[in-house]
């Protein structure tokens, strides 16, 4: 994984951003919080050891290659900071947690680009799913596809009770197929039957439906989401780190190992799938549908 991190840092430097300027958590110790990089705002409270990572890739927090690169660097800094034990993942975009993978990264690009993009998506999943820190998702907006995957990587999910929001793995609605490790993550969260139905139909659930199947752990009024996340975090942090971390690894390692064993072929599968004319056509139609829906 170290090699991937070096590649990501190189990418970020090429883009003109300077990841090394601030201390872990996006601020220098003892200095006023400041933004390390543009699309992910991180604030670490050194008195609690809890960081809030706010996704700010406006308008919809789509997971572009640049965003994923910044996200990974921010997460790694926190992971390496002994003063940080927990992360609350949330959104700074109104009404959207994350719109999932950036469709423009999967459309009309070269095979090399698709491979680089997919490696970054894999890396995001590997890092977040295996994080040693306690991770709590404060889902303050809609969270389709890759957004739902990010939330499912966390240890606990709290969603705002807003009937306009939805969450789920809706890939089949775009004419694409969720990869096996998306499927595995959902099976580990809600079980086999609910995953089978969700994935085949590309279901997006309202907050009460998501809560009913266990896709989210708790619903709260929108204004209480951050305070509830902080309260849940302190319950999880009351458990000794080493015991919790070993238990988490015991639960998640077999799933992680499955991707690690097939990482290259998973990239090749993605590239050969996404470059098919029929898939490119489906994505184009889906984007047109999104625009028409807006009127
Ligand atoms: N990627 C890129 N751009 C997006 C995305 C996205 N995922 N979602 C929305 N946008 C764009 C819209 O096109 C629009 O652009 P513009 O202003 O230029 O027209 C802008 O963001 C705002 O979008 P909306 O007007 O639709 O905003 P709303 O607030 O009305 O709705 C939603 C927000 C609910 C997020 C809505 O945009 C939506 O449903 N988006 C699509 C979400 C989605 O289906 N994502 C799935 C992505 S695929 C994925 O994550 C996993 C793929 C697995 C790989 C499969 C292997 C082959």
Coordinates of C-alpha atoms and ligand atoms in Angstrom, one line a residue:
X1 CA 0.0 0.0 0.0
X2 CA 3.0 2.3 0.6
X3 CA 3.7 2.4 -3.1
X4 CA 0.1 3.5 -3.8
X5 CA 0.4 6.3 -1.2
X6 CA 3.6 7.6 -2.9
X7 CA 1.8 7.7 -6.3
X8 CA -1.1 9.5 -4.7
X9 CA 1.2 12.1 -3.1
X10 CA 3.0 12.6 -6.4
X11 CA -0.4 13.1 -8.1
X12 CA -1.4 15.7 -5.5
X13 CA 1.9 17.6 -5.8
X14 CA 1.5 17.6 -9.6
X15 CA -1.9 19.1 -9.1
X16 CA -0.3 22.1 -7.2
X17 CA -1.5 21.1 -3.7
X18 CA 0.9 20.7 -0.9
X19 CA -0.2 17.9 1.5
X20 CA 2.8 18.3 3.8
X21 CA 2.0 21.8 5.0
X22 CA -0.2 21.0 8.0
X23 CA -0.1 18.6 10.9
X24 CA -2.2 15.5 10.9
X25 CA -5.8 16.3 11.0
X26 CA -5.3 19.3 8.7
X27 CA -3.9 21.7 11.2
X28 CA -0.6 22.4 12.9
X29 CA -0.6 21.5 16.5
X30 CA -1.3 24.5 18.6
X31 CA -2.3 26.6 15.5
X32 CA -5.8 27.6 14.5
X33 CA -7.5 25.0 12.4
X34 CA -6.9 25.6 8.7
X35 CA -7.6 23.7 5.6
X36 CA -4.9 21.5 4.4
X37 CA -6.3 20.8 1.0
X38 CA -9.4 22.0 -0.9
X39 CA -12.0 19.2 -1.0
X40 CA -11.7 17.7 2.4
X41 CA -11.9 19.8 5.6
X42 CA -10.4 18.2 8.6
X43 CA -10.6 19.4 12.2
X44 CA -8.9 17.4 15.0
X45 CA -10.0 18.1 18.6
X46 CA -6.9 17.2 20.5
X47 CA -8.7 17.1 23.8
X48 CA -11.0 14.3 22.6
X49 CA -8.8 12.7 20.0
X50 CA -11.7 12.9 17.5
X51 CA -11.4 14.4 14.0
X52 CA -14.3 15.5 11.8
X53 CA -13.6 14.9 8.2
X54 CA -16.0 17.0 6.1
X55 CA -16.3 16.2 2.4
X56 CA -16.5 19.4 0.4
X57 CA -16.3 18.5 -3.2
X58 CA -19.2 20.6 -4.3
X59 CA -21.8 20.4 -5.6
X60 CA -22.4 16.7 -4.8
X61 CA -19.2 15.2 -3.3
X62 CA -18.7 13.0 -6.3
X63 CA -15.7 10.8 -5.8
X64 CA -13.4 12.1 -8.5
X65 CA -9.7 11.0 -8.8
X66 CA -8.6 14.3 -7.3
X67 CA -11.1 14.1 -4.5
X68 CA -10.1 10.5 -3.7
X69 CA -6.4 11.5 -3.7
X70 CA -7.0 14.3 -1.2
X71 CA -9.3 12.1 0.9
X72 CA -6.7 9.3 1.2
X73 CA -3.9 11.7 2.2
X74 CA -6.1 13.3 4.9
X75 CA -7.1 9.9 6.2
X76 CA -3.5 8.7 6.3
X77 CA -2.4 11.7 8.2
X78 CA -5.0 11.0 10.8
X79 CA -4.2 7.3 10.9
X80 CA -0.5 8.2 11.6
X81 CA -1.3 10.7 14.3
X82 CA -1.2 9.1 17.7
X83 CA -3.4 11.9 19.0
X84 CA -6.3 10.9 16.8
X85 CA -8.4 7.8 17.8
X86 CA -11.7 8.5 16.0
X87 CA -13.0 10.1 12.8
X88 CA -16.5 11.4 12.1
X89 CA -17.1 11.3 8.3
X90 CA -19.7 13.8 7.1
X91 CA -20.5 16.2 4.3
X92 CA -20.3 19.9 3.8
X93 CA -22.5 19.7 0.7
X94 CA -26.1 20.7 1.3
X95 CA -28.4 17.7 1.2
X96 CA -25.8 15.3 -0.2
X97 CA -23.5 13.0 1.7
X98 CA -21.8 11.8 -1.5
X99 CA -23.2 11.2 -5.0
X100 CA -20.8 8.2 -5.3
X101 CA -18.1 7.7 -8.0
X102 CA -17.7 10.6 -10.3
X103 CA -19.5 9.4 -13.5
X104 CA -17.3 11.7 -15.6
X105 CA -14.2 9.7 -14.5
X106 CA -15.8 6.6 -16.0
X107 CA -16.9 8.2 -19.3
X108 CA -15.0 9.0 -22.5
X109 CA -11.5 8.5 -20.9
X110 CA -8.5 6.3 -21.8
X111 CA -8.0 2.8 -20.4
X112 CA -5.0 4.1 -18.4
X113 CA -7.2 6.7 -16.8
X114 CA -9.8 4.1 -15.8
X115 CA -7.1 1.9 -14.3
X116 CA -5.7 4.8 -12.2
X117 CA -9.1 5.8 -11.1
X118 CA -10.1 2.3 -10.1
X119 CA -6.9 1.9 -8.1
X120 CA -7.8 5.0 -6.1
X121 CA -11.3 3.7 -5.5
X122 CA -9.9 0.4 -4.2
X123 CA -7.4 2.3 -2.1
X124 CA -10.1 4.4 -0.5
X125 CA -12.1 1.2 0.4
X126 CA -9.0 -0.6 1.7
X127 CA -8.0 2.3 4.0
X128 CA -11.4 3.3 5.3
X129 CA -12.6 -0.3 5.8
X130 CA -9.5 -1.3 7.7
X131 CA -8.9 1.9 9.6
X132 CA -7.5 1.5 13.1
X133 CA -9.5 4.5 14.2
X134 CA -13.2 4.4 15.2
X135 CA -15.1 5.6 12.2
X136 CA -18.6 7.0 12.4
X137 CA -20.6 8.2 9.4
X138 CA -22.8 11.2 10.0
X139 CA -24.9 10.8 6.9
X140 CA -26.4 14.3 6.4
X141 CA -27.7 13.8 2.9
X142 CA -28.3 11.4 0.0
X143 CA -25.7 8.7 -0.4
X144 CA -26.1 6.6 -3.5
X145 CA -23.6 3.9 -4.8
X146 CA -20.0 4.8 -3.8
X147 CA -21.4 7.2 -1.2
X148 CA -23.2 4.3 0.4
X149 CA -20.0 2.2 0.2
X150 CA -18.1 4.9 2.1
X151 CA -20.7 5.0 4.8
X152 CA -20.7 1.1 5.0
X153 CA -16.9 1.2 5.6
X154 CA -17.5 3.0 8.9
X155 CA -18.0 1.3 12.2
X156 CA -21.3 3.0 12.8
X157 CA -23.8 4.9 10.7
X158 CA -26.1 7.7 11.8
X159 CA -28.5 9.2 9.2
X160 CA -30.6 12.4 9.2
X161 CA -34.3 11.6 9.3
X162 CA -35.1 13.6 6.1
X163 CA -37.6 11.9 3.7
X164 CA -35.8 13.5 0.8
X165 CA -32.6 11.6 1.4
X166 CA -31.8 8.1 0.2
X167 CA -29.0 5.6 0.5
X168 CA -28.1 2.3 -1.3
X169 CA -26.1 0.6 -4.0
X170 CA -28.0 1.6 -7.1
X171 CA -25.4 0.5 -9.7
X172 CA -27.8 -1.6 -11.7
X173 CA -30.0 1.4 -12.4
X174 CA -27.0 2.9 -14.3
X175 CA -26.6 -0.4 -16.2
X176 CA -23.4 -1.2 -14.3
X177 CA -22.6 -3.9 -11.8
X178 CA -21.4 -3.4 -8.2
X179 CA -18.0 -5.1 -7.9
X180 CA -17.7 -8.1 -5.6
X181 CA -16.1 -6.1 -2.8
X182 CA -19.0 -3.6 -2.8
X183 CA -21.3 -6.6 -2.5
X184 CA -19.2 -8.2 0.3
X185 CA -19.3 -4.9 2.2
X186 CA -23.1 -4.8 2.0
X187 CA -23.4 -8.5 2.9
X188 CA -21.3 -7.8 6.0
X189 CA -23.6 -4.9 6.9
X190 CA -27.2 -6.2 6.1
X191 CA -26.8 -9.9 5.3
X192 CA -27.2 -11.9 2.1
X193 CA -30.9 -11.7 1.3
X194 CA -31.2 -7.9 1.8
X195 CA -28.1 -7.4 -0.3
X196 CA -29.3 -9.7 -3.1
X197 CA -32.6 -7.8 -3.4
X198 CA -30.9 -4.4 -3.0
X199 CA -28.2 -5.0 -5.6
X200 CA -30.4 -6.7 -8.3
X201 CA -33.0 -3.9 -8.1
X202 CA -30.5 -1.1 -7.5
X203 CA -32.6 0.0 -4.5
X204 CA -32.2 3.4 -2.9
X205 CA -33.7 3.4 0.6
X206 CA -35.4 6.2 2.5
X207 CA -33.9 6.7 6.0
X208 CA -36.6 4.6 7.8
X209 CA -36.2 1.7 5.2
X210 CA -32.4 1.9 5.5
X211 CA -32.7 1.7 9.3
X212 CA -35.2 -1.2 9.1
X213 CA -32.7 -3.4 7.1
X214 CA -29.8 -2.3 9.2
X215 CA -28.1 -0.3 6.5
X216 CA -27.9 2.6 9.0
X217 CA -27.7 2.1 12.8
X218 CA -29.6 5.1 14.0
X219 CA -31.8 7.9 12.7
X220 CA -31.8 11.4 14.2
X221 CA -33.3 14.8 13.4
X222 CA -30.9 16.6 11.1
X223 CA -29.8 19.2 13.6
X224 CA -28.8 16.5 16.1
X225 CA -26.6 14.5 13.7
X226 CA -23.2 15.9 14.7
X227 CA -23.9 15.8 18.5
X228 CA -25.2 12.2 18.2
X229 CA -22.1 11.2 16.2
X230 CA -19.9 12.7 19.0
X231 CA -21.8 10.9 21.7
X232 CA -21.6 7.6 19.8
X233 CA -17.9 8.1 19.3
X234 CA -17.2 8.6 23.0
X235 CA -19.0 5.2 23.7
X236 CA -16.8 3.5 21.1
X237 CA -13.6 5.2 22.5
X238 CA -14.4 3.9 25.9
X239 CA -13.3 0.4 24.7
X240 CA -9.5 -0.2 24.8
X241 CA -8.1 0.5 21.3
X242 CA -6.1 -2.6 20.9
X243 CA -9.0 -5.0 21.8
X244 CA -11.3 -3.1 19.5
X245 CA -8.8 -3.0 16.6
X246 CA -8.0 -6.7 16.8
X247 CA -11.7 -7.5 16.8
X248 CA -12.4 -5.2 13.9
X249 CA -9.5 -6.8 11.9
X250 CA -10.8 -10.3 12.8
X251 CA -14.2 -9.3 11.4
X252 CA -13.0 -7.5 8.2
X253 CA -9.8 -9.2 7.2
X254 CA -11.3 -12.0 5.2
X255 CA -13.2 -9.5 3.1
X256 CA -10.1 -7.3 2.6
X257 CA -8.0 -10.3 1.7
X258 CA -10.4 -11.2 -1.1
X259 CA -9.8 -7.9 -2.8
X260 CA -6.0 -8.0 -2.1
X261 CA -5.8 -11.4 -3.8
X262 CA -7.6 -10.2 -6.9
X263 CA -6.6 -6.6 -7.0
X264 CA -5.0 -6.5 -10.5
X265 CA -7.7 -8.6 -12.1
X266 CA -10.4 -6.4 -10.5
X267 CA -8.7 -3.4 -12.2
X268 CA -8.6 -5.2 -15.5
X269 CA -12.3 -6.3 -15.1
X270 CA -13.3 -2.7 -14.4
X271 CA -11.3 -1.4 -17.4
X272 CA -12.7 -3.9 -19.8
X273 CA -16.3 -3.5 -18.5
X274 CA -16.3 0.3 -18.5
X275 CA -14.7 0.6 -22.0
X276 CA -17.5 -1.4 -23.6
X277 CA -19.6 0.7 -26.0
X278 CA -22.8 -0.5 -24.4
X279 CA -21.7 0.6 -20.9
X280 CA -20.5 3.9 -22.2
X281 CA -23.9 4.4 -23.8
X282 CA -25.7 3.5 -20.5
X283 CA -23.6 6.0 -18.6
X284 CA -24.3 8.7 -21.2
X285 CA -28.0 8.0 -21.0
X286 CA -27.9 8.1 -17.2
X287 CA -26.2 11.5 -17.2
X288 CA -28.7 12.8 -19.7
X289 CA -31.5 11.5 -17.5
X290 CA -30.0 13.3 -14.5
X291 CA -30.0 16.6 -16.4
X292 CA -33.5 16.1 -17.7
X293 CA -34.8 15.3 -14.3
X294 CA -33.6 18.7 -13.1
X295 CA -35.7 20.2 -15.9
Ligands
LIG1 N1 -20.8 12.0 -10.9 C1 -20.6 13.1 -11.6 N2 -21.5 14.2 -11.6 C2 -22.6 14.0 -10.8 C3 -22.9 12.9 -10.1 C4 -21.9 11.8 -10.1 N3 -22.0 10.7 -9.4 N4 -24.0 13.0 -9.5 C5 -24.5 14.2 -9.8 N5 -23.6 14.8 -10.6 C6 -23.7 16.2 -11.2 C7 -25.0 16.3 -12.0 O1 -24.9 15.9 -13.4 C8 -25.2 17.9 -12.0 O2 -24.2 18.4 -12.9 P1 -24.6 19.8 -13.8 O3 -24.9 20.8 -12.8 O4 -23.4 20.0 -14.6 O5 -25.9 19.4 -14.6 C9 -24.7 18.2 -10.6 O6 -23.9 17.1 -10.2 C10 -25.8 18.4 -9.6 O7 -26.7 17.2 -9.7 P2 -28.3 17.3 -9.5 O8 -28.8 18.5 -10.2 O9 -28.8 15.9 -9.9 O10 -28.4 17.5 -7.9 P3 -29.6 17.1 -7.0 O11 -29.3 17.8 -5.7 O12 -30.9 17.3 -7.6 O13 -29.4 15.5 -6.8 C11 -28.1 13.5 -6.4 C12 -28.2 15.0 -6.2 C13 -29.2 12.8 -5.6 C14 -26.7 13.0 -5.9 C15 -28.3 13.2 -7.9 O14 -27.4 14.0 -8.6 C16 -28.0 11.8 -8.3 O15 -28.8 10.9 -8.1 N6 -26.8 11.5 -8.8 C17 -26.3 10.3 -9.3 C18 -25.8 9.4 -8.2 C19 -25.4 8.1 -8.7 O16 -26.2 7.3 -9.3 N7 -24.2 7.7 -8.5 C20 -23.7 6.5 -8.9 C21 -22.2 6.6 -9.4 S1 -21.6 5.0 -9.7 C22 -20.8 4.4 -8.3 O17 -20.7 5.2 -7.4 C23 -20.3 3.0 -8.2 C24 -19.9 2.5 -9.4 C25 -19.3 1.1 -9.2 C26 -18.4 0.7 -10.4 C27 -19.1 -0.2 -11.3 C28 -18.1 -1.0 -12.1 C29 -18.3 -0.9 -13.5

